[in-house]
XYZ file of C-alpha atoms in Angstrom:
140
model
C 101.663 -121.280 208.899
C 101.690 -121.051 204.894
C 99.071 -122.593 203.239
C 100.615 -124.665 199.988
C 100.395 -122.980 196.753
C 100.290 -124.869 193.549
C 102.411 -121.968 191.897
C 105.513 -122.068 190.918
C 109.059 -120.591 191.653
C 109.692 -116.992 190.145
C 112.746 -117.905 188.855
C 112.082 -120.405 187.554
C 109.888 -118.873 185.256
C 111.529 -115.828 185.145
C 115.020 -118.080 183.834
C 113.532 -118.918 180.381
C 112.044 -115.536 179.567
C 115.285 -114.160 180.257
C 117.274 -116.715 177.529
C 114.266 -116.010 174.924
C 114.899 -112.349 175.500
C 119.334 -112.626 174.989
C 118.096 -114.888 172.435
C 116.465 -112.708 169.669
C 119.430 -109.532 171.402
C 121.393 -111.862 169.955
C 119.979 -112.960 167.162
C 119.118 -109.256 165.755
C 122.595 -108.249 165.930
C 123.461 -111.503 163.793
C 120.938 -109.777 160.916
C 123.969 -108.082 160.114
C 126.906 -108.497 158.206
C 129.942 -106.684 156.904
C 129.021 -105.598 153.838
C 130.263 -107.555 150.848
C 132.328 -106.099 147.402
C 133.075 -108.097 144.407
C 136.982 -106.539 143.514
C 138.649 -107.762 140.813
C 136.638 -111.544 139.382
C 138.554 -112.946 137.098
C 136.607 -112.902 133.334
C 136.546 -116.771 132.326
C 134.984 -117.860 129.326
C 134.168 -122.002 128.105
C 137.102 -121.457 125.341
C 139.402 -119.093 127.029
C 139.692 -116.738 124.604
C 139.238 -113.135 126.254
C 135.514 -111.491 124.866
C 135.356 -108.780 123.506
C 133.950 -106.338 125.957
C 130.141 -106.111 124.071
C 130.211 -109.776 125.442
C 130.944 -109.530 129.058
C 128.074 -105.939 129.137
C 125.455 -108.429 127.566
C 126.850 -111.218 129.337
C 126.217 -108.896 132.949
C 123.221 -107.910 132.149
C 121.728 -111.057 130.538
C 122.618 -111.799 134.980
C 121.164 -108.773 136.477
C 117.330 -109.812 134.081
C 117.838 -113.493 135.228
C 118.416 -112.038 139.256
C 115.912 -109.133 138.919
C 118.441 -107.065 139.039
C 117.142 -103.761 137.532
C 119.856 -102.904 134.670
C 121.516 -99.037 134.103
C 124.043 -99.050 131.580
C 125.966 -95.966 132.090
C 128.782 -95.801 130.688
C 131.728 -97.751 129.194
C 132.724 -100.294 131.060
C 129.497 -99.710 133.839
C 126.804 -100.282 134.937
C 124.615 -99.297 137.841
C 122.193 -102.223 138.521
C 119.174 -101.793 141.127
C 117.123 -105.028 143.020
C 113.749 -104.029 144.816
C 113.050 -107.078 147.119
C 109.350 -106.097 149.089
C 110.167 -102.453 150.608
C 114.040 -103.181 150.319
C 116.781 -101.801 147.768
C 119.752 -102.806 146.819
C 121.674 -100.453 144.410
C 125.424 -101.928 143.534
C 127.964 -100.672 140.236
C 129.535 -103.003 139.067
C 132.517 -102.333 136.478
C 133.991 -104.530 133.776
C 136.621 -105.288 131.554
C 137.420 -108.197 128.774
C 139.723 -109.626 132.194
C 137.886 -108.869 135.356
C 134.173 -107.153 136.543
C 134.033 -106.086 140.052
C 130.425 -105.548 141.991
C 130.476 -102.607 144.911
C 128.085 -101.020 147.069
C 126.501 -97.613 146.109
C 123.273 -97.449 147.935
C 120.755 -99.742 149.403
C 117.274 -98.094 151.417
C 115.570 -100.665 154.832
C 118.591 -102.888 154.524
C 120.289 -101.342 157.712
C 123.519 -99.756 156.424
C 125.661 -98.150 158.803
C 128.394 -97.435 156.986
C 130.100 -100.476 157.042
C 127.457 -103.435 157.698
C 124.583 -104.768 156.000
C 121.597 -106.432 156.288
C 122.641 -110.662 155.118
C 120.222 -110.927 152.589
C 122.309 -108.128 151.219
C 125.305 -110.291 151.375
C 123.731 -112.850 149.166
C 121.965 -111.471 146.204
C 124.896 -109.657 145.869
C 127.263 -113.082 145.665
C 123.777 -114.924 143.786
C 124.193 -112.039 141.592
C 128.478 -112.864 141.076
C 127.840 -116.399 140.524
C 125.440 -115.768 137.838
C 127.727 -113.488 136.165
C 129.945 -115.992 136.437
C 128.067 -118.644 135.492
C 127.411 -116.384 131.698
C 130.508 -115.437 130.581
C 131.272 -119.116 131.165
C 128.836 -119.733 128.021
C 131.320 -117.789 125.856
């Protein structure tokens, strides 16, 4: 004869633990996404006129500063921008002309980059930078 217990069956204890474990695994995988590169984005001004190369550079530099990216103009038509967020670092190449600009991945630190995918926050930072560049260009 067995004595009744008030303990739940093992299955009812393990089921939520297994579900939580699966959720943690899935959410960890979702932290990375394919690297976002902005390619050949059109330079659009409010006036509709083509800006000078210096105006495009100034708009990009202003946007970078507004979004807390450090700017290193390397050559005419090329800027290397670096973002430091907490202990993460993202470095991008920004190549531009009077008609188009591109933002491409250059390097990173502590952003889970594996050659194809990167932490989703990197993509968000690049998207926000591109939006800010477009805003600055539209002021011309």
